[in-house]
Amino acid sequence: MKCKVDSRCPNLREAVEKLLDAMNGTRDCCAIIRHMITEQTQPSAFDLIGGSAKLRELVDRFYDLMDLEPEFSVIRALHPTPLDGSRDKLYWFLSGWTGGPDLYTDRFGHPRLRARHLPYTIASAERDQWLRCMALAMQDVDIEETLQERLMQSFYQTADWMRNKQG
């Protein structure tokens, strides 16, 4: 069966729109192809972290800190006891989010992060505790410093978007 490129195909339009967004709207075909090749040859954050075992170690350290350190008591109170399900879900989500296997999506479909977090009050204090806990976890499991900075920028954007309460 041959693949037929049809400009009316919504999947093709969506893919092209995403690519154009990533390329800041350029219509330069050579630049787009260079971007696609670079994107496919660059190691993913998942690979740079160290793959599934290191990502699991990071997630486990994150939840260990949340469970043990009083400074994270506010975000700990938002999670169930025990933390096993939360650990798995964050690991599955981060696996796909960092460019590894889409474990979360395979199990639950689209993450719909904001919608899934709406039942919980999340203000700046909760955002900041989550970010601090993750920063400490990355340090504790020896994630490379440049990668920590890159991930923290992305984590901040996502965590800030989760806020649903002033303050």
XYZ file of N, CA, C and O in Angstrom, residues 61 63-70:
36
model
N 13.470 9.094 43.877
C 14.097 10.068 44.788
C 13.179 11.267 45.000
O 13.062 11.779 46.114
N 9.881 11.338 45.004
C 8.821 10.990 45.947
C 9.363 10.653 47.337
O 8.684 10.892 48.334
N 10.588 10.133 47.415
C 11.201 9.919 48.732
C 11.381 11.258 49.449
O 11.065 11.388 50.634
N 11.900 12.241 48.721
C 12.078 13.574 49.312
C 10.740 14.164 49.735
O 10.608 14.738 50.824
N 9.746 14.036 48.861
C 8.421 14.574 49.171
C 7.861 13.935 50.436
O 7.236 14.600 51.264
N 8.093 12.659 50.582
C 7.556 11.911 51.711
C 8.323 12.186 53.012
O 7.731 12.165 54.095
N 9.615 12.474 52.906
C 10.462 12.573 54.092
C 10.739 13.996 54.578
O 10.940 14.205 55.776
N 10.786 14.946 53.676
C 11.210 16.300 54.034
C 10.024 17.197 54.367
O 9.117 17.362 53.542
N 10.037 17.807 55.555
C 8.934 18.694 55.964
C 8.686 19.870 55.015
O 7.554 20.327 54.895
